[in-house]
PDB file of C-alpha atoms in Angstrom:
ATOM      1  CA  UNK Z   1     -17.564  99.756 -89.086  1.00 44.00           C
ATOM      2  CA  UNK Z   2     -17.562  96.034 -89.355  1.00 44.00           C
ATOM      3  CA  UNK Z   3     -17.058  93.619 -86.618  1.00 45.00           C
ATOM      4  CA  UNK Z   4     -13.676  92.645 -88.036  1.00 44.00           C
ATOM      5  CA  UNK Z   5     -12.332  96.117 -87.627  1.00 48.00           C
ATOM      6  CA  UNK Z   6     -10.278  96.860 -84.652  1.00 46.00           C
ATOM      7  CA  UNK Z   7     -11.706  99.492 -82.310  1.00 51.00           C
ATOM      8  CA  UNK Z   8      -9.368 101.965 -80.724  1.00 47.00           C
ATOM      9  CA  UNK Z   9      -9.920 103.252 -77.147  1.00 48.00           C
ATOM     10  CA  UNK Z  10     -11.594 106.561 -77.247  1.00 49.00           C
ATOM     11  CA  UNK Z  11      -9.204 108.251 -74.937  1.00 47.00           C
ATOM     12  CA  UNK Z  12      -6.075 107.382 -76.936  1.00 48.00           C
ATOM     13  CA  UNK Z  13      -4.808 110.106 -79.502  1.00 50.00           C
ATOM     14  CA  UNK Z  14      -1.901 108.498 -81.304  1.00 48.00           C
ATOM     15  CA  UNK Z  15      -0.993 111.894 -82.843  1.00 50.00           C
ATOM     16  CA  UNK Z  16      -0.645 113.467 -79.434  1.00 52.00           C
ATOM     17  CA  UNK Z  17       1.095 110.920 -77.679  1.00 52.00           C
ATOM     18  CA  UNK Z  18       3.807 112.087 -75.435  1.00 54.00           C
ATOM     19  CA  UNK Z  19       7.323 112.214 -77.228  1.00 55.00           C
ATOM     20  CA  UNK Z  20       9.225 111.159 -74.347  1.00 53.00           C
ATOM     21  CA  UNK Z  21       7.079 108.193 -73.975  1.00 53.00           C
ATOM     22  CA  UNK Z  22       7.655 107.259 -77.727  1.00 53.00           C
ATOM     23  CA  UNK Z  23      11.336 107.769 -77.254  1.00 55.00           C
ATOM     24  CA  UNK Z  24      11.471 105.547 -74.225  1.00 59.00           C
ATOM     25  CA  UNK Z  25       9.771 102.891 -76.149  1.00 63.00           C
ATOM     26  CA  UNK Z  26      12.401 102.949 -78.795  1.00 72.00           C
ATOM     27  CA  UNK Z  27      15.325 100.525 -78.218  1.00 73.00           C
ATOM     28  CA  UNK Z  28      18.662 102.264 -77.792  1.00 81.00           C
ATOM     29  CA  UNK Z  29      21.848 101.343 -79.540  1.00 83.00           C
ATOM     30  CA  UNK Z  30      23.127 100.102 -76.195  1.00 86.00           C
ATOM     31  CA  UNK Z  31      20.210  97.682 -75.894  1.00 86.00           C
ATOM     32  CA  UNK Z  32      20.605  96.460 -79.347  1.00 87.00           C
ATOM     33  CA  UNK Z  33      24.503  95.810 -78.798  1.00 89.00           C
ATOM     34  CA  UNK Z  34      23.657  93.917 -75.710  1.00 89.00           C
ATOM     35  CA  UNK Z  35      20.862  91.977 -77.344  1.00 89.00           C
ATOM     36  CA  UNK Z  36      23.145  90.923 -80.013  1.00 91.00           C
ATOM     37  CA  UNK Z  37      25.851  89.880 -77.550  1.00 92.00           C
ATOM     38  CA  UNK Z  38      23.309  87.888 -75.484  1.00 89.00           C
ATOM     39  CA  UNK Z  39      22.310  85.909 -78.853  1.00 90.00           C
ATOM     40  CA  UNK Z  40      25.891  85.330 -79.618  1.00 90.00           C
ATOM     41  CA  UNK Z  41      26.631  84.168 -76.154  1.00 88.00           C
ATOM     42  CA  UNK Z  42      23.294  81.972 -76.159  1.00 86.00           C
ATOM     43  CA  UNK Z  43      24.717  80.487 -79.487  1.00 86.00           C
ATOM     44  CA  UNK Z  44      28.331  79.694 -78.056  1.00 86.00           C
ATOM     45  CA  UNK Z  45      26.524  78.153 -74.964  1.00 82.00           C
ATOM     46  CA  UNK Z  46      23.781  75.840 -76.474  1.00 85.00           C
ATOM     47  CA  UNK Z  47      25.471  75.407 -80.109  1.00 87.00           C
ATOM     48  CA  UNK Z  48      27.898  72.849 -78.795  1.00 86.00           C
ATOM     49  CA  UNK Z  49      25.127  71.210 -76.785  1.00 86.00           C
ATOM     50  CA  UNK Z  50      22.938  70.808 -79.897  1.00 89.00           C
ATOM     51  CA  UNK Z  51      25.774  69.712 -82.044  1.00 89.00           C
ATOM     52  CA  UNK Z  52      26.722  66.890 -79.418  1.00 88.00           C
ATOM     53  CA  UNK Z  53      23.139  65.802 -79.434  1.00 89.00           C
ATOM     54  CA  UNK Z  54      22.870  65.547 -83.112  1.00 90.00           C
ATOM     55  CA  UNK Z  55      26.120  63.796 -83.498  1.00 89.00           C
ATOM     56  CA  UNK Z  56      24.936  61.157 -80.962  1.00 89.00           C
ATOM     57  CA  UNK Z  57      22.313  60.114 -83.323  1.00 90.00           C
ATOM     58  CA  UNK Z  58      24.596  59.757 -86.209  1.00 89.00           C
ATOM     59  CA  UNK Z  59      27.295  57.144 -87.492  1.00 88.00           C
ATOM     60  CA  UNK Z  60      31.087  57.677 -87.211  1.00 86.00           C
ATOM     61  CA  UNK Z  61      31.447  57.828 -90.867  1.00 86.00           C
ATOM     62  CA  UNK Z  62      28.725  60.603 -91.100  1.00 87.00           C
ATOM     63  CA  UNK Z  63      30.586  62.596 -88.304  1.00 87.00           C
ATOM     64  CA  UNK Z  64      34.122  62.315 -89.859  1.00 86.00           C
ATOM     65  CA  UNK Z  65      32.923  63.249 -93.416  1.00 87.00           C
ATOM     66  CA  UNK Z  66      30.486  65.685 -92.430  1.00 85.00           C
ATOM     67  CA  UNK Z  67      30.725  67.028 -88.741  1.00 83.00           C
ATOM     68  CA  UNK Z  68      27.466  69.209 -89.098  1.00 84.00           C
ATOM     69  CA  UNK Z  69      24.367  67.528 -90.156  1.00 83.00           C
ATOM     70  CA  UNK Z  70      20.927  66.510 -89.315  1.00 86.00           C
ATOM     71  CA  UNK Z  71      20.580  63.579 -86.666  1.00 87.00           C
ATOM     72  CA  UNK Z  72      19.291  60.281 -87.930  1.00 85.00           C
ATOM     73  CA  UNK Z  73      16.749  58.746 -85.496  1.00 85.00           C
ATOM     74  CA  UNK Z  74      17.527  55.332 -86.541  1.00 87.00           C
ATOM     75  CA  UNK Z  75      20.856  55.652 -84.750  1.00 87.00           C
ATOM     76  CA  UNK Z  76      19.197  55.993 -81.468  1.00 89.00           C
ATOM     77  CA  UNK Z  77      20.652  52.475 -80.928  1.00 90.00           C
ATOM     78  CA  UNK Z  78      23.938  54.377 -80.430  1.00 89.00           C
ATOM     79  CA  UNK Z  79      22.806  55.090 -76.730  1.00 91.00           C
ATOM     80  CA  UNK Z  80      22.057  51.278 -75.898  1.00 90.00           C
ATOM     81  CA  UNK Z  81      25.367  50.141 -77.587  1.00 89.00           C
ATOM     82  CA  UNK Z  82      27.475  52.801 -75.617  1.00 87.00           C
ATOM     83  CA  UNK Z  83      25.702  51.828 -72.512  1.00 88.00           C
ATOM     84  CA  UNK Z  84      26.390  48.296 -72.879  1.00 87.00           C
ATOM     85  CA  UNK Z  85      29.840  48.565 -74.505  1.00 85.00           C
ATOM     86  CA  UNK Z  86      31.409  50.905 -71.978  1.00 82.00           C
ATOM     87  CA  UNK Z  87      29.378  49.447 -69.024  1.00 85.00           C
ATOM     88  CA  UNK Z  88      28.218  53.192 -68.377  1.00 86.00           C
ATOM     89  CA  UNK Z  89      25.710  51.876 -65.574  1.00 88.00           C
ATOM     90  CA  UNK Z  90      28.687  50.925 -63.283  1.00 90.00           C
ATOM     91  CA  UNK Z  91      30.752  54.105 -64.379  1.00 90.00           C
ATOM     92  CA  UNK Z  92      27.860  56.414 -63.635  1.00 90.00           C
ATOM     93  CA  UNK Z  93      27.285  54.922 -60.388  1.00 92.00           C
ATOM     94  CA  UNK Z  94      30.984  55.429 -59.573  1.00 92.00           C
ATOM     95  CA  UNK Z  95      30.915  58.850 -60.770  1.00 92.00           C
ATOM     96  CA  UNK Z  96      27.955  59.773 -58.565  1.00 92.00           C
ATOM     97  CA  UNK Z  97      29.384  58.042 -55.321  1.00 94.00           C
ATOM     98  CA  UNK Z  98      32.860  59.762 -55.660  1.00 94.00           C
ATOM     99  CA  UNK Z  99      31.370  63.171 -56.727  1.00 93.00           C
ATOM    100  CA  UNK Z 100      28.695  63.283 -53.865  1.00 94.00           C
ATOM    101  CA  UNK Z 101      31.016  61.920 -51.368  1.00 95.00           C
ATOM    102  CA  UNK Z 102      33.694  64.356 -52.273  1.00 95.00           C
ATOM    103  CA  UNK Z 103      31.228  67.349 -52.301  1.00 95.00           C
ATOM    104  CA  UNK Z 104      29.826  66.366 -48.723  1.00 95.00           C
ATOM    105  CA  UNK Z 105      32.956  65.909 -47.290  1.00 96.00           C
ATOM    106  CA  UNK Z 106      34.791  68.897 -48.691  1.00 95.00           C
ATOM    107  CA  UNK Z 107      31.609  70.959 -47.912  1.00 94.00           C
ATOM    108  CA  UNK Z 108      31.348  70.032 -44.390  1.00 94.00           C
ATOM    109  CA  UNK Z 109      35.090  70.870 -43.772  1.00 94.00           C
ATOM    110  CA  UNK Z 110      34.933  73.993 -45.614  1.00 94.00           C
ATOM    111  CA  UNK Z 111      31.672  75.225 -43.724  1.00 93.00           C
ATOM    112  CA  UNK Z 112      33.363  74.606 -40.363  1.00 93.00           C
ATOM    113  CA  UNK Z 113      36.586  76.331 -41.458  1.00 93.00           C
ATOM    114  CA  UNK Z 114      35.053  79.187 -43.062  1.00 92.00           C
ATOM    115  CA  UNK Z 115      32.745  79.699 -39.851  1.00 91.00           C
ATOM    116  CA  UNK Z 116      35.773  79.433 -37.692  1.00 91.00           C
ATOM    117  CA  UNK Z 117      37.794  81.978 -39.754  1.00 91.00           C
ATOM    118  CA  UNK Z 118      34.928  84.323 -39.976  1.00 89.00           C
ATOM    119  CA  UNK Z 119      33.479  84.187 -36.409  1.00 84.00           C
ATOM    120  CA  UNK Z 120      35.943  82.197 -34.255  1.00 81.00           C
ATOM    121  CA  UNK Z 121      38.040  85.015 -33.334  1.00 80.00           C
ATOM    122  CA  UNK Z 122      41.060  82.811 -34.129  1.00 81.00           C
ATOM    123  CA  UNK Z 123      44.413  84.483 -33.991  1.00 82.00           C
ATOM    124  CA  UNK Z 124      46.285  84.758 -37.174  1.00 82.00           C
ATOM    125  CA  UNK Z 125      42.886  84.126 -39.098  1.00 83.00           C
ATOM    126  CA  UNK Z 126      44.104  86.114 -42.145  1.00 85.00           C
ATOM    127  CA  UNK Z 127      47.208  84.120 -42.462  1.00 87.00           C
ATOM    128  CA  UNK Z 128      45.200  80.955 -42.286  1.00 87.00           C
ATOM    129  CA  UNK Z 129      42.827  82.025 -44.858  1.00 87.00           C
ATOM    130  CA  UNK Z 130      45.916  83.145 -47.047  1.00 88.00           C
ATOM    131  CA  UNK Z 131      47.045  79.627 -46.672  1.00 87.00           C
ATOM    132  CA  UNK Z 132      43.865  78.119 -48.058  1.00 87.00           C
ATOM    133  CA  UNK Z 133      43.658  80.709 -50.889  1.00 86.00           C
ATOM    134  CA  UNK Z 134      47.224  79.408 -52.071  1.00 86.00           C
ATOM    135  CA  UNK Z 135      45.309  76.453 -52.922  1.00 83.00           C
ATOM    136  CA  UNK Z 136      43.339  78.021 -55.594  1.00 84.00           C
ATOM    137  CA  UNK Z 137      46.417  79.194 -57.339  1.00 84.00           C
ATOM    138  CA  UNK Z 138      48.546  76.184 -57.388  1.00 83.00           C
ATOM    139  CA  UNK Z 139      47.599  73.836 -60.280  1.00 83.00           C
ATOM    140  CA  UNK Z 140      46.041  70.536 -59.241  1.00 81.00           C
ATOM    141  CA  UNK Z 141      48.218  68.323 -61.406  1.00 82.00           C
ATOM    142  CA  UNK Z 142      51.367  69.592 -59.181  1.00 84.00           C
ATOM    143  CA  UNK Z 143      49.792  67.796 -56.388  1.00 84.00           C
ATOM    144  CA  UNK Z 144      49.115  64.501 -58.133  1.00 87.00           C
ATOM    145  CA  UNK Z 145      52.514  62.615 -57.574  1.00 88.00           C
ATOM    146  CA  UNK Z 146      52.688  63.638 -53.772  1.00 88.00           C
ATOM    147  CA  UNK Z 147      49.045  62.542 -53.438  1.00 89.00           C
ATOM    148  CA  UNK Z 148      49.557  59.125 -55.107  1.00 90.00           C
ATOM    149  CA  UNK Z 149      52.530  58.601 -52.851  1.00 91.00           C
ATOM    150  CA  UNK Z 150      50.361  59.316 -49.588  1.00 90.00           C
ATOM    151  CA  UNK Z 151      47.499  57.066 -50.918  1.00 90.00           C
ATOM    152  CA  UNK Z 152      49.712  54.251 -51.550  1.00 90.00           C
ATOM    153  CA  UNK Z 153      51.222  54.785 -48.106  1.00 92.00           C
ATOM    154  CA  UNK Z 154      47.771  54.535 -46.314  1.00 90.00           C
ATOM    155  CA  UNK Z 155      46.634  51.790 -48.752  1.00 88.00           C
ATOM    156  CA  UNK Z 156      43.902  53.945 -50.280  1.00 89.00           C
ATOM    157  CA  UNK Z 157      44.853  53.594 -54.013  1.00 87.00           C
ATOM    158  CA  UNK Z 158      42.214  52.068 -56.223  1.00 87.00           C
ATOM    159  CA  UNK Z 159      39.370  52.547 -53.709  1.00 91.00           C
ATOM    160  CA  UNK Z 160      36.376  54.839 -53.603  1.00 91.00           C
ATOM    161  CA  UNK Z 161      37.456  56.269 -50.266  1.00 93.00           C
ATOM    162  CA  UNK Z 162      40.822  57.335 -51.383  1.00 92.00           C
ATOM    163  CA  UNK Z 163      39.327  59.126 -54.677  1.00 92.00           C
ATOM    164  CA  UNK Z 164      36.774  60.854 -52.336  1.00 94.00           C
ATOM    165  CA  UNK Z 165      39.470  62.160 -49.911  1.00 93.00           C
ATOM    166  CA  UNK Z 166      41.555  63.183 -52.941  1.00 92.00           C
ATOM    167  CA  UNK Z 167      38.771  65.121 -54.477  1.00 93.00           C
ATOM    168  CA  UNK Z 168      37.529  66.681 -51.295  1.00 93.00           C
ATOM    169  CA  UNK Z 169      40.908  68.174 -50.512  1.00 90.00           C
ATOM    170  CA  UNK Z 170      41.085  69.640 -53.963  1.00 90.00           C
ATOM    171  CA  UNK Z 171      37.718  71.430 -53.456  1.00 92.00           C
ATOM    172  CA  UNK Z 172      38.558  72.613 -49.997  1.00 92.00           C
ATOM    173  CA  UNK Z 173      40.184  76.072 -50.877  1.00 92.00           C
ATOM    174  CA  UNK Z 174      37.275  76.885 -52.988  1.00 92.00           C
ATOM    175  CA  UNK Z 175      34.610  76.027 -50.150  1.00 93.00           C
ATOM    176  CA  UNK Z 176      36.494  78.069 -47.523  1.00 93.00           C
ATOM    177  CA  UNK Z 177      36.767  80.959 -49.664  1.00 91.00           C
ATOM    178  CA  UNK Z 178      32.943  80.992 -50.418  1.00 91.00           C
ATOM    179  CA  UNK Z 179      31.828  80.234 -46.855  1.00 92.00           C
ATOM    180  CA  UNK Z 180      34.443  82.830 -45.319  1.00 91.00           C
ATOM    181  CA  UNK Z 181      32.704  85.489 -47.438  1.00 90.00           C
ATOM    182  CA  UNK Z 182      29.073  84.337 -46.855  1.00 90.00           C
ATOM    183  CA  UNK Z 183      29.699  84.329 -43.010  1.00 90.00           C
ATOM    184  CA  UNK Z 184      31.480  87.767 -43.225  1.00 90.00           C
ATOM    185  CA  UNK Z 185      28.173  89.105 -44.892  1.00 88.00           C
ATOM    186  CA  UNK Z 186      25.915  88.192 -41.959  1.00 87.00           C
ATOM    187  CA  UNK Z 187      25.414  91.095 -39.436  1.00 87.00           C
ATOM    188  CA  UNK Z 188      27.176  90.245 -36.199  1.00 84.00           C
ATOM    189  CA  UNK Z 189      23.930  91.180 -34.201  1.00 85.00           C
ATOM    190  CA  UNK Z 190      22.392  87.951 -35.078  1.00 85.00           C
ATOM    191  CA  UNK Z 191      25.090  86.183 -33.213  1.00 82.00           C
ATOM    192  CA  UNK Z 192      25.027  88.554 -30.252  1.00 83.00           C
ATOM    193  CA  UNK Z 193      21.189  88.123 -29.833  1.00 86.00           C
ATOM    194  CA  UNK Z 194      21.463  84.358 -30.126  1.00 84.00           C
ATOM    195  CA  UNK Z 195      24.198  84.366 -27.371  1.00 84.00           C
ATOM    196  CA  UNK Z 196      22.063  86.560 -24.964  1.00 85.00           C
ATOM    197  CA  UNK Z 197      19.212  83.930 -25.546  1.00 83.00           C
ATOM    198  CA  UNK Z 198      21.655  81.272 -24.269  1.00 82.00           C
ATOM    199  CA  UNK Z 199      22.364  79.463 -27.557  1.00 82.00           C
ATOM    200  CA  UNK Z 200      25.598  77.474 -28.160  1.00 84.00           C
ATOM    201  CA  UNK Z 201      27.859  77.611 -31.056  1.00 83.00           C
ATOM    202  CA  UNK Z 202      26.561  74.435 -32.680  1.00 85.00           C
ATOM    203  CA  UNK Z 203      22.954  75.959 -32.357  1.00 87.00           C
ATOM    204  CA  UNK Z 204      24.134  79.170 -33.759  1.00 85.00           C
ATOM    205  CA  UNK Z 205      25.697  77.600 -36.619  1.00 85.00           C
ATOM    206  CA  UNK Z 206      22.807  75.112 -37.374  1.00 86.00           C
ATOM    207  CA  UNK Z 207      19.779  77.214 -36.761  1.00 85.00           C
ATOM    208  CA  UNK Z 208      20.869  80.788 -37.648  1.00 84.00           C
ATOM    209  CA  UNK Z 209      23.896  80.890 -39.943  1.00 86.00           C
ATOM    210  CA  UNK Z 210      23.161  77.728 -42.061  1.00 87.00           C
ATOM    211  CA  UNK Z 211      19.755  78.875 -43.391  1.00 87.00           C
ATOM    212  CA  UNK Z 212      21.374  82.095 -44.391  1.00 88.00           C
ATOM    213  CA  UNK Z 213      24.188  80.598 -46.327  1.00 88.00           C
ATOM    214  CA  UNK Z 214      22.019  78.135 -48.086  1.00 87.00           C
ATOM    215  CA  UNK Z 215      22.656  79.820 -51.533  1.00 85.00           C
ATOM    216  CA  UNK Z 216      26.290  79.641 -50.816  1.00 88.00           C
ATOM    217  CA  UNK Z 217      25.931  75.851 -50.039  1.00 90.00           C
ATOM    218  CA  UNK Z 218      24.146  75.327 -53.350  1.00 87.00           C
ATOM    219  CA  UNK Z 219      26.676  77.213 -55.351  1.00 87.00           C
ATOM    220  CA  UNK Z 220      29.550  75.246 -53.862  1.00 91.00           C
ATOM    221  CA  UNK Z 221      27.693  72.033 -54.420  1.00 90.00           C
ATOM    222  CA  UNK Z 222      27.319  72.671 -57.949  1.00 87.00           C
ATOM    223  CA  UNK Z 223      30.597  74.004 -58.718  1.00 89.00           C
ATOM    224  CA  UNK Z 224      32.444  71.318 -56.702  1.00 92.00           C
ATOM    225  CA  UNK Z 225      30.291  68.409 -58.090  1.00 91.00           C
ATOM    226  CA  UNK Z 226      30.751  69.503 -61.787  1.00 89.00           C
ATOM    227  CA  UNK Z 227      34.640  69.709 -61.199  1.00 91.00           C
ATOM    228  CA  UNK Z 228      34.717  66.167 -59.618  1.00 93.00           C
ATOM    229  CA  UNK Z 229      32.344  64.718 -61.970  1.00 91.00           C
ATOM    230  CA  UNK Z 230      34.258  66.103 -65.038  1.00 88.00           C
ATOM    231  CA  UNK Z 231      37.871  64.961 -63.855  1.00 89.00           C
ATOM    232  CA  UNK Z 232      39.780  62.597 -65.709  1.00 87.00           C
ATOM    233  CA  UNK Z 233      43.432  62.679 -64.767  1.00 88.00           C
ATOM    234  CA  UNK Z 234      43.170  61.969 -60.944  1.00 89.00           C
ATOM    235  CA  UNK Z 235      40.711  59.000 -61.359  1.00 88.00           C
ATOM    236  CA  UNK Z 236      43.058  57.469 -64.072  1.00 88.00           C
ATOM    237  CA  UNK Z 237      46.202  57.782 -61.896  1.00 89.00           C
ATOM    238  CA  UNK Z 238      45.054  57.118 -58.480  1.00 89.00           C
ATOM    239  CA  UNK Z 239      42.799  54.064 -59.643  1.00 86.00           C
ATOM    240  CA  UNK Z 240      43.939  51.052 -61.321  1.00 85.00           C
ATOM    241  CA  UNK Z 241      40.705  48.929 -60.909  1.00 86.00           C
ATOM    242  CA  UNK Z 242      38.577  48.971 -64.017  1.00 85.00           C
ATOM    243  CA  UNK Z 243      35.509  48.257 -61.748  1.00 87.00           C
ATOM    244  CA  UNK Z 244      35.936  51.867 -60.138  1.00 88.00           C
ATOM    245  CA  UNK Z 245      36.264  53.655 -63.438  1.00 88.00           C
ATOM    246  CA  UNK Z 246      34.357  56.805 -63.639  1.00 89.00           C
ATOM    247  CA  UNK Z 247      32.416  58.234 -66.760  1.00 88.00           C
ATOM    248  CA  UNK Z 248      35.410  60.272 -68.171  1.00 87.00           C
ATOM    249  CA  UNK Z 249      37.756  57.168 -67.925  1.00 88.00           C
ATOM    250  CA  UNK Z 250      35.357  54.901 -69.291  1.00 86.00           C
ATOM    251  CA  UNK Z 251      35.241  56.732 -72.744  1.00 83.00           C
ATOM    252  CA  UNK Z 252      38.666  55.495 -73.508  1.00 82.00           C
ATOM    253  CA  UNK Z 253      37.205  52.168 -74.249  1.00 80.00           C
ATOM    254  CA  UNK Z 254      35.748  53.861 -77.548  1.00 82.00           C
ATOM    255  CA  UNK Z 255      39.211  54.941 -78.827  1.00 77.00           C
ATOM    256  CA  UNK Z 256      41.894  52.348 -79.869  1.00 73.00           C
ATOM    257  CA  UNK Z 257      44.715  51.940 -82.442  1.00 65.00           C
ATOM    258  CA  UNK Z 258      41.944  50.361 -84.852  1.00 69.00           C
ATOM    259  CA  UNK Z 259      39.838  53.589 -84.814  1.00 75.00           C
ATOM    260  CA  UNK Z 260      37.650  55.830 -82.720  1.00 81.00           C
ATOM    261  CA  UNK Z 261      33.822  55.299 -82.363  1.00 87.00           C
ATOM    262  CA  UNK Z 262      32.872  58.980 -82.425  1.00 88.00           C
ATOM    263  CA  UNK Z 263      29.224  58.086 -82.393  1.00 87.00           C
ATOM    264  CA  UNK Z 264      29.267  56.185 -79.155  1.00 89.00           C
ATOM    265  CA  UNK Z 265      31.429  58.788 -77.663  1.00 89.00           C
ATOM    266  CA  UNK Z 266      28.922  61.473 -78.366  1.00 90.00           C
ATOM    267  CA  UNK Z 267      26.211  59.272 -77.028  1.00 89.00           C
ATOM    268  CA  UNK Z 268      27.978  58.606 -73.860  1.00 88.00           C
ATOM    269  CA  UNK Z 269      28.887  62.279 -73.249  1.00 88.00           C
ATOM    270  CA  UNK Z 270      25.027  63.003 -73.740  1.00 89.00           C
ATOM    271  CA  UNK Z 271      24.125  60.459 -71.133  1.00 89.00           C
ATOM    272  CA  UNK Z 272      26.969  61.881 -68.804  1.00 87.00           C
ATOM    273  CA  UNK Z 273      25.424  65.434 -68.940  1.00 87.00           C
ATOM    274  CA  UNK Z 274      22.071  64.285 -67.570  1.00 87.00           C
ATOM    275  CA  UNK Z 275      23.182  64.149 -63.624  1.00 85.00           C
ATOM    276  CA  UNK Z 276      24.607  67.665 -63.639  1.00 83.00           C
ATOM    277  CA  UNK Z 277      21.946  69.199 -65.482  1.00 83.00           C
ATOM    278  CA  UNK Z 278      19.374  67.637 -63.116  1.00 86.00           C
ATOM    279  CA  UNK Z 279      21.402  69.035 -60.192  1.00 80.00           C
ATOM    280  CA  UNK Z 280      21.432  72.563 -61.605  1.00 78.00           C
ATOM    281  CA  UNK Z 281      17.640  72.333 -62.220  1.00 83.00           C
ATOM    282  CA  UNK Z 282      16.969  71.422 -58.497  1.00 82.00           C
ATOM    283  CA  UNK Z 283      19.368  74.064 -57.118  1.00 76.00           C
ATOM    284  CA  UNK Z 284      19.034  76.899 -59.755  1.00 75.00           C
ATOM    285  CA  UNK Z 285      17.237  79.188 -57.499  1.00 76.00           C
ATOM    286  CA  UNK Z 286      19.747  79.265 -54.617  1.00 71.00           C
ATOM    287  CA  UNK Z 287      22.697  79.358 -57.292  1.00 70.00           C
ATOM    288  CA  UNK Z 288      21.058  82.565 -58.792  1.00 70.00           C
ATOM    289  CA  UNK Z 289      20.333  84.178 -55.340  1.00 69.00           C
ATOM    290  CA  UNK Z 290      24.021  83.555 -54.339  1.00 64.00           C
ATOM    291  CA  UNK Z 291      25.169  85.099 -57.581  1.00 64.00           C
ATOM    292  CA  UNK Z 292      22.929  87.991 -57.192  1.00 65.00           C
ATOM    293  CA  UNK Z 293      23.905  88.621 -53.600  1.00 61.00           C
ATOM    294  CA  UNK Z 294      27.592  88.325 -54.555  1.00 55.00           C
ATOM    295  CA  UNK Z 295      27.050  91.046 -57.212  1.00 51.00           C
ATOM    296  CA  UNK Z 296      25.300  93.216 -54.682  1.00 53.00           C
ATOM    297  CA  UNK Z 297      28.121  92.858 -52.348  1.00 49.00           C
ATOM    298  CA  UNK Z 298      30.715  93.452 -55.034  1.00 43.00           C
TER     299      UNK Z 298
END
């Protein structure tokens, strides 16, 4: 035997291998079908993202005449042109301020309401929970006109404060639902032990309950941030000041009666995907943990 030949272990007999072991190593039909479904799902998820990135490096003429094609690295100037023409820096700052402010305000309110409904011993807590759950079923656009009239009456139209309050109210029902379920899953023995040690309600909420619902906090933050960050209609209707435009509204500048700059739109959308992607990367472990806990509870 030469040095290049592969040496088999002496205690391995391929002819006498246990048939059960060989059968287990063979992929089943179900695994093959699941693998094909996962590949198809991955294609549906990452395909549009790759298509967007490729078209952000092409000209509008190329996109119109040939929607699917290789990127042209010489068109990297699309990003700089889109950034300057639509003032994406200001729009990005506005989107981040409004989105983060709405997430913090709605998250804090939802956390306290969820804790009160779960552990507060409130009368008619189920009725109150149903009241908040109705908010998940009502289309957001149906509340747009009443919200506009209320903000006009309070002088908060075309202000960041008004947008933050409007978006925070829209995410409140989702937050109450998530935090109510999370607090219900915590055994009551933890609270009883803390009460015996003399801890008050603020200490119990901050030191005991908050660390346990951290995955739910991350999940709500991601879902609420994406919902507010991507919204177009509320900012367009509740804000008349171009200096306060968010990213989705700023994209309107690339479309006019004289034509649409698809290349700059794709470049702007590629820039707009960066903040949510960074947020998900930072919080992905908590989000996955929350989803796994929800699956086990279900």
